[in-house]
Amino acid sequence: MTRLSRRIFVLSGRAAAGAAVTPWQGARAAVPYSFKLGVASGDPASDSVVLWTRLAPSPLNADGQGGMANADVTVEWQVSTTDRFSSLVASGSVVARYADAHSVHVVAGGLAADSDYHYRFRAQGQISPVGRTRTAPAPGTFGRDLVMAFASCAHYEAGYYTAYRRMAEENPGLILHLGDYIYEGGVNTSAVRQHVGAEIVSLADYRRRYALYARSTCACSATAHPATS
């Protein structure tokens, strides 16, 4: 599997295998839940994977900022071999910046090749959904069997994304989206459901439209994202 460049990603701190676990209790902050766009992972290498989330309590706000205040926010992350996070293999923190609409990309390293992991984030006293991810096989090896799923041309106005629910149920190891993850047009009043806002042209428009599609994908799959690329 080809290793892609990671220069565009924000590298956060890494914890050695067997590091002590910092317990995370339930959400206690008196602010709206910020992980409404879920979590995702991708660009798997044999020893690392990229983790993503975006803080957005109101993902469809017209300004593209997702309802967040004009301030940077520290986001913690953890990777474990179990969904209970009884022991950690990697952890750290990263700053979600207002200028980036509070999205973060973390390279979680020090992982074993061809292995399954769970991951999560915490910010402002709130904990994200738990995601599942998988690293690539070691170079020169075949690795385990891999179930792959493909998607393309996912027009929000043309259907209800029920295929994503079925895709999640089949528990794939990798999902590849081949193009047209979003559509840029305005509202089609004769469609089965409608875009939010007019045809997208600005950065705020694009952030809002991506949020619409991501939120709908999360809702239809009813699970945290598997490893994606």
Short mmCIF file of N, CA and C in Angstrom, two decimals, residues 96-204:
data_model
loop_
_atom_site.label_atom_id
_atom_site.label_comp_id
_atom_site.label_asym_id
_atom_site.label_seq_id
_atom_site.Cartn_x
_atom_site.Cartn_y
_atom_site.Cartn_z
N ALA A 96 -7.31 22.70 17.86
CA ALA A 96 -8.30 22.93 16.81
C ALA A 96 -8.46 24.44 16.66
N ARG A 97 -8.06 24.97 15.52
CA ARG A 97 -7.99 26.41 15.33
C ARG A 97 -9.26 26.96 14.69
N TYR A 98 -9.64 28.12 15.15
CA TYR A 98 -10.81 28.80 14.58
C TYR A 98 -10.62 29.03 13.08
N ALA A 99 -9.39 29.38 12.67
CA ALA A 99 -9.11 29.64 11.26
C ALA A 99 -9.32 28.41 10.39
N ASP A 100 -9.25 27.22 10.98
CA ASP A 100 -9.46 25.96 10.26
C ASP A 100 -10.83 25.37 10.55
N ALA A 101 -11.75 26.19 11.03
CA ALA A 101 -13.10 25.74 11.39
C ALA A 101 -13.06 24.62 12.42
N HIS A 102 -12.05 24.66 13.29
CA HIS A 102 -11.91 23.71 14.40
C HIS A 102 -11.85 22.25 13.94
N SER A 103 -11.26 22.02 12.77
CA SER A 103 -11.01 20.65 12.32
C SER A 103 -9.57 20.28 12.67
N VAL A 104 -9.33 19.00 12.93
CA VAL A 104 -7.98 18.56 13.28
C VAL A 104 -7.65 17.28 12.53
N HIS A 105 -6.38 17.16 12.15
CA HIS A 105 -5.83 15.93 11.59
C HIS A 105 -4.65 15.52 12.47
N VAL A 106 -4.69 14.34 13.01
CA VAL A 106 -3.65 13.86 13.90
C VAL A 106 -3.03 12.61 13.30
N VAL A 107 -1.70 12.54 13.26
CA VAL A 107 -1.02 11.32 12.87
C VAL A 107 -0.72 10.53 14.14
N ALA A 108 -1.45 9.45 14.36
CA ALA A 108 -1.24 8.58 15.52
C ALA A 108 -0.22 7.52 15.14
N GLY A 109 0.96 7.58 15.72
CA GLY A 109 2.04 6.67 15.35
C GLY A 109 2.36 5.65 16.42
N GLY A 110 3.39 4.86 16.16
CA GLY A 110 3.80 3.82 17.08
C GLY A 110 2.86 2.63 17.13
N LEU A 111 2.11 2.41 16.04
CA LEU A 111 1.12 1.33 16.00
C LEU A 111 1.70 0.07 15.35
N ALA A 112 1.09 -1.06 15.62
CA ALA A 112 1.51 -2.32 15.03
C ALA A 112 0.91 -2.48 13.63
N ALA A 113 1.63 -3.15 12.76
CA ALA A 113 1.16 -3.35 11.39
C ALA A 113 -0.05 -4.28 11.34
N ASP A 114 -0.95 -4.01 10.39
CA ASP A 114 -2.09 -4.88 10.12
C ASP A 114 -2.88 -5.19 11.41
N SER A 115 -3.18 -4.13 12.16
CA SER A 115 -3.85 -4.31 13.46
C SER A 115 -5.05 -3.39 13.57
N ASP A 116 -6.01 -3.81 14.38
CA ASP A 116 -7.23 -3.03 14.61
C ASP A 116 -7.09 -2.18 15.87
N TYR A 117 -7.65 -0.97 15.80
CA TYR A 117 -7.59 -0.05 16.94
C TYR A 117 -8.91 0.71 17.07
N HIS A 118 -9.11 1.26 18.26
CA HIS A 118 -10.21 2.17 18.51
C HIS A 118 -9.62 3.52 18.91
N TYR A 119 -10.34 4.59 18.61
CA TYR A 119 -9.84 5.93 18.92
C TYR A 119 -10.99 6.84 19.30
N ARG A 120 -10.66 7.92 20.01
CA ARG A 120 -11.67 8.90 20.39
C ARG A 120 -10.98 10.23 20.70
N PHE A 121 -11.80 11.28 20.81
CA PHE A 121 -11.31 12.62 21.10
C PHE A 121 -12.06 13.17 22.32
N ARG A 122 -11.45 14.19 22.95
CA ARG A 122 -12.15 14.92 24.02
C ARG A 122 -11.82 16.40 23.89
N ALA A 123 -12.83 17.24 24.06
CA ALA A 123 -12.65 18.70 24.02
C ALA A 123 -13.76 19.35 24.82
N GLN A 124 -13.43 20.39 25.53
CA GLN A 124 -14.40 21.17 26.29
C GLN A 124 -15.24 20.29 27.23
N GLY A 125 -14.62 19.25 27.79
CA GLY A 125 -15.31 18.35 28.70
C GLY A 125 -16.23 17.36 28.04
N GLN A 126 -16.16 17.23 26.71
CA GLN A 126 -17.02 16.32 25.98
C GLN A 126 -16.20 15.25 25.27
N ILE A 127 -16.77 14.07 25.13
CA ILE A 127 -16.08 12.95 24.50
C ILE A 127 -16.77 12.60 23.18
N SER A 128 -15.98 12.36 22.16
CA SER A 128 -16.50 12.04 20.83
C SER A 128 -17.02 10.62 20.77
N PRO A 129 -17.73 10.27 19.69
CA PRO A 129 -18.00 8.84 19.44
C PRO A 129 -16.67 8.09 19.30
N VAL A 130 -16.70 6.79 19.52
CA VAL A 130 -15.51 5.95 19.37
C VAL A 130 -15.42 5.47 17.93
N GLY A 131 -14.28 5.68 17.30
CA GLY A 131 -14.06 5.22 15.93
C GLY A 131 -13.22 3.95 15.91
N ARG A 132 -13.29 3.26 14.81
CA ARG A 132 -12.51 2.03 14.60
C ARG A 132 -11.61 2.24 13.40
N THR A 133 -10.39 1.77 13.49
CA THR A 133 -9.45 1.94 12.39
C THR A 133 -8.54 0.72 12.28
N ARG A 134 -7.75 0.67 11.23
CA ARG A 134 -6.87 -0.47 10.99
C ARG A 134 -5.63 0.00 10.24
N THR A 135 -4.48 -0.47 10.67
CA THR A 135 -3.24 -0.10 10.00
C THR A 135 -3.00 -1.01 8.78
N ALA A 136 -2.11 -0.56 7.91
CA ALA A 136 -1.74 -1.34 6.72
C ALA A 136 -0.77 -2.46 7.09
N PRO A 137 -0.67 -3.48 6.25
CA PRO A 137 0.33 -4.53 6.50
C PRO A 137 1.74 -3.97 6.41
N ALA A 138 2.69 -4.69 6.99
CA ALA A 138 4.09 -4.29 6.88
C ALA A 138 4.53 -4.35 5.43
N PRO A 139 5.45 -3.48 5.02
CA PRO A 139 5.94 -3.50 3.63
C PRO A 139 6.44 -4.89 3.24
N GLY A 140 6.05 -5.32 2.05
CA GLY A 140 6.50 -6.61 1.54
C GLY A 140 5.70 -7.79 2.02
N THR A 141 4.62 -7.54 2.78
CA THR A 141 3.78 -8.63 3.26
C THR A 141 2.37 -8.47 2.70
N PHE A 142 1.58 -9.57 2.73
CA PHE A 142 0.22 -9.54 2.23
C PHE A 142 -0.79 -9.11 3.28
N GLY A 143 -0.57 -9.48 4.53
CA GLY A 143 -1.51 -9.12 5.58
C GLY A 143 -2.77 -9.97 5.55
N ARG A 144 -3.69 -9.62 6.43
CA ARG A 144 -4.96 -10.35 6.53
C ARG A 144 -5.87 -10.02 5.34
N ASP A 145 -6.94 -10.84 5.22
CA ASP A 145 -7.95 -10.52 4.21
C ASP A 145 -8.53 -9.14 4.49
N LEU A 146 -8.85 -8.42 3.45
CA LEU A 146 -9.34 -7.05 3.59
C LEU A 146 -10.64 -6.89 2.82
N VAL A 147 -11.70 -6.52 3.53
CA VAL A 147 -12.97 -6.20 2.89
C VAL A 147 -12.96 -4.71 2.55
N MET A 148 -13.12 -4.41 1.26
CA MET A 148 -13.10 -3.03 0.81
C MET A 148 -14.47 -2.64 0.28
N ALA A 149 -14.86 -1.41 0.53
CA ALA A 149 -16.12 -0.87 0.00
C ALA A 149 -15.81 0.39 -0.79
N PHE A 150 -16.65 0.66 -1.79
CA PHE A 150 -16.44 1.81 -2.65
C PHE A 150 -17.72 2.64 -2.73
N ALA A 151 -17.57 3.94 -2.83
CA ALA A 151 -18.72 4.83 -2.99
C ALA A 151 -18.35 5.92 -3.99
N SER A 152 -19.35 6.46 -4.66
CA SER A 152 -19.13 7.58 -5.57
C SER A 152 -20.47 8.25 -5.86
N CYS A 153 -20.40 9.47 -6.38
CA CYS A 153 -21.59 10.18 -6.85
C CYS A 153 -22.70 10.18 -5.80
N ALA A 154 -22.36 10.58 -4.58
CA ALA A 154 -23.31 10.56 -3.47
C ALA A 154 -24.06 11.89 -3.40
N HIS A 155 -25.03 12.06 -4.27
CA HIS A 155 -25.78 13.31 -4.35
C HIS A 155 -26.81 13.35 -3.22
N TYR A 156 -26.66 14.31 -2.32
CA TYR A 156 -27.53 14.43 -1.14
C TYR A 156 -29.00 14.53 -1.53
N GLU A 157 -29.32 15.24 -2.59
CA GLU A 157 -30.71 15.47 -2.97
C GLU A 157 -31.35 14.29 -3.69
N ALA A 158 -30.54 13.30 -4.06
CA ALA A 158 -31.06 12.20 -4.88
C ALA A 158 -31.48 10.97 -4.09
N GLY A 159 -31.21 10.94 -2.79
CA GLY A 159 -31.56 9.76 -2.01
C GLY A 159 -31.29 9.97 -0.55
N TYR A 160 -31.42 8.87 0.23
CA TYR A 160 -31.32 8.98 1.68
C TYR A 160 -30.12 8.23 2.26
N TYR A 161 -29.16 7.86 1.42
CA TYR A 161 -27.89 7.30 1.90
C TYR A 161 -28.07 5.97 2.64
N THR A 162 -29.09 5.21 2.32
CA THR A 162 -29.26 3.92 2.99
C THR A 162 -28.12 2.96 2.70
N ALA A 163 -27.43 3.15 1.58
CA ALA A 163 -26.30 2.28 1.25
C ALA A 163 -25.19 2.41 2.28
N TYR A 164 -25.04 3.59 2.89
CA TYR A 164 -24.00 3.76 3.90
C TYR A 164 -24.30 2.92 5.14
N ARG A 165 -25.56 2.78 5.50
CA ARG A 165 -25.90 1.92 6.64
C ARG A 165 -25.51 0.47 6.34
N ARG A 166 -25.84 0.00 5.14
CA ARG A 166 -25.48 -1.36 4.77
C ARG A 166 -23.96 -1.52 4.74
N MET A 167 -23.27 -0.51 4.25
CA MET A 167 -21.82 -0.55 4.19
C MET A 167 -21.22 -0.71 5.59
N ALA A 168 -21.74 0.05 6.55
CA ALA A 168 -21.25 -0.05 7.92
C ALA A 168 -21.53 -1.42 8.52
N GLU A 169 -22.68 -1.99 8.21
CA GLU A 169 -23.05 -3.31 8.74
C GLU A 169 -22.10 -4.40 8.24
N GLU A 170 -21.53 -4.22 7.07
CA GLU A 170 -20.63 -5.22 6.51
C GLU A 170 -19.21 -5.11 7.06
N ASN A 171 -18.98 -4.12 7.94
CA ASN A 171 -17.73 -4.02 8.69
C ASN A 171 -16.49 -4.02 7.78
N PRO A 172 -16.41 -3.11 6.83
CA PRO A 172 -15.26 -3.11 5.93
C PRO A 172 -13.99 -2.65 6.63
N GLY A 173 -12.85 -3.09 6.10
CA GLY A 173 -11.58 -2.62 6.62
C GLY A 173 -11.14 -1.32 5.98
N LEU A 174 -11.68 -1.02 4.80
CA LEU A 174 -11.28 0.19 4.09
C LEU A 174 -12.43 0.64 3.20
N ILE A 175 -12.71 1.93 3.21
CA ILE A 175 -13.70 2.53 2.32
C ILE A 175 -13.01 3.54 1.42
N LEU A 176 -13.20 3.43 0.14
CA LEU A 176 -12.65 4.38 -0.82
C LEU A 176 -13.80 5.15 -1.46
N HIS A 177 -13.74 6.47 -1.39
CA HIS A 177 -14.73 7.28 -2.10
C HIS A 177 -14.08 7.75 -3.40
N LEU A 178 -14.69 7.41 -4.52
CA LEU A 178 -14.08 7.60 -5.83
C LEU A 178 -14.39 8.95 -6.46
N GLY A 179 -15.15 9.78 -5.79
CA GLY A 179 -15.40 11.11 -6.35
C GLY A 179 -16.83 11.56 -6.17
N ASP A 180 -17.02 12.87 -6.29
CA ASP A 180 -18.33 13.50 -6.09
C ASP A 180 -18.89 13.18 -4.71
N TYR A 181 -18.07 13.43 -3.68
CA TYR A 181 -18.55 13.26 -2.31
C TYR A 181 -19.60 14.30 -1.98
N ILE A 182 -19.45 15.51 -2.53
CA ILE A 182 -20.47 16.55 -2.40
C ILE A 182 -20.87 17.03 -3.79
N TYR A 183 -22.03 17.69 -3.86
CA TYR A 183 -22.47 18.37 -5.07
C TYR A 183 -22.65 19.85 -4.73
N GLU A 184 -22.30 20.72 -5.67
CA GLU A 184 -22.16 22.14 -5.39
C GLU A 184 -23.40 22.97 -5.71
N GLY A 185 -24.40 22.38 -6.33
CA GLY A 185 -25.56 23.13 -6.77
C GLY A 185 -26.44 23.62 -5.62
N GLY A 186 -27.38 24.48 -5.96
CA GLY A 186 -28.34 25.00 -5.00
C GLY A 186 -29.47 24.02 -4.77
N VAL A 187 -30.59 24.55 -4.28
CA VAL A 187 -31.73 23.71 -3.91
C VAL A 187 -32.52 23.30 -5.14
N ASN A 188 -32.82 22.01 -5.23
CA ASN A 188 -33.72 21.46 -6.25
C ASN A 188 -35.03 21.11 -5.56
N THR A 189 -36.04 21.90 -5.74
CA THR A 189 -37.29 21.74 -5.00
C THR A 189 -38.05 20.46 -5.37
N SER A 190 -37.69 19.82 -6.47
CA SER A 190 -38.36 18.58 -6.88
C SER A 190 -37.61 17.33 -6.40
N ALA A 191 -36.47 17.51 -5.71
CA ALA A 191 -35.68 16.38 -5.24
C ALA A 191 -36.30 15.77 -3.98
N VAL A 192 -35.82 14.58 -3.60
CA VAL A 192 -36.38 13.90 -2.44
C VAL A 192 -36.02 14.62 -1.14
N ARG A 193 -34.92 15.36 -1.12
CA ARG A 193 -34.56 16.24 -0.01
C ARG A 193 -33.69 17.35 -0.58
N GLN A 194 -33.52 18.44 0.15
CA GLN A 194 -32.91 19.62 -0.42
C GLN A 194 -31.59 19.99 0.26
N HIS A 195 -30.68 20.53 -0.57
CA HIS A 195 -29.47 21.14 -0.03
C HIS A 195 -29.83 22.30 0.87
N VAL A 196 -28.91 22.66 1.75
CA VAL A 196 -29.06 23.86 2.57
C VAL A 196 -28.26 24.98 1.90
N GLY A 197 -28.94 26.07 1.54
CA GLY A 197 -28.26 27.19 0.93
C GLY A 197 -28.20 27.11 -0.58
N ALA A 198 -27.75 28.21 -1.17
CA ALA A 198 -27.65 28.33 -2.62
C ALA A 198 -26.39 27.61 -3.13
N GLU A 199 -26.14 27.72 -4.44
CA GLU A 199 -24.93 27.14 -5.02
C GLU A 199 -23.71 27.63 -4.26
N ILE A 200 -22.78 26.73 -3.95
CA ILE A 200 -21.66 27.08 -3.08
C ILE A 200 -20.51 27.70 -3.88
N VAL A 201 -19.98 28.82 -3.36
CA VAL A 201 -18.89 29.53 -4.04
C VAL A 201 -17.80 29.97 -3.07
N SER A 202 -18.11 30.15 -1.79
CA SER A 202 -17.15 30.66 -0.83
C SER A 202 -16.64 29.55 0.07
N LEU A 203 -15.57 29.84 0.83
CA LEU A 203 -15.05 28.86 1.78
C LEU A 203 -16.11 28.48 2.81
N ALA A 204 -16.85 29.47 3.31
CA ALA A 204 -17.92 29.19 4.28
C ALA A 204 -18.97 28.28 3.67
#
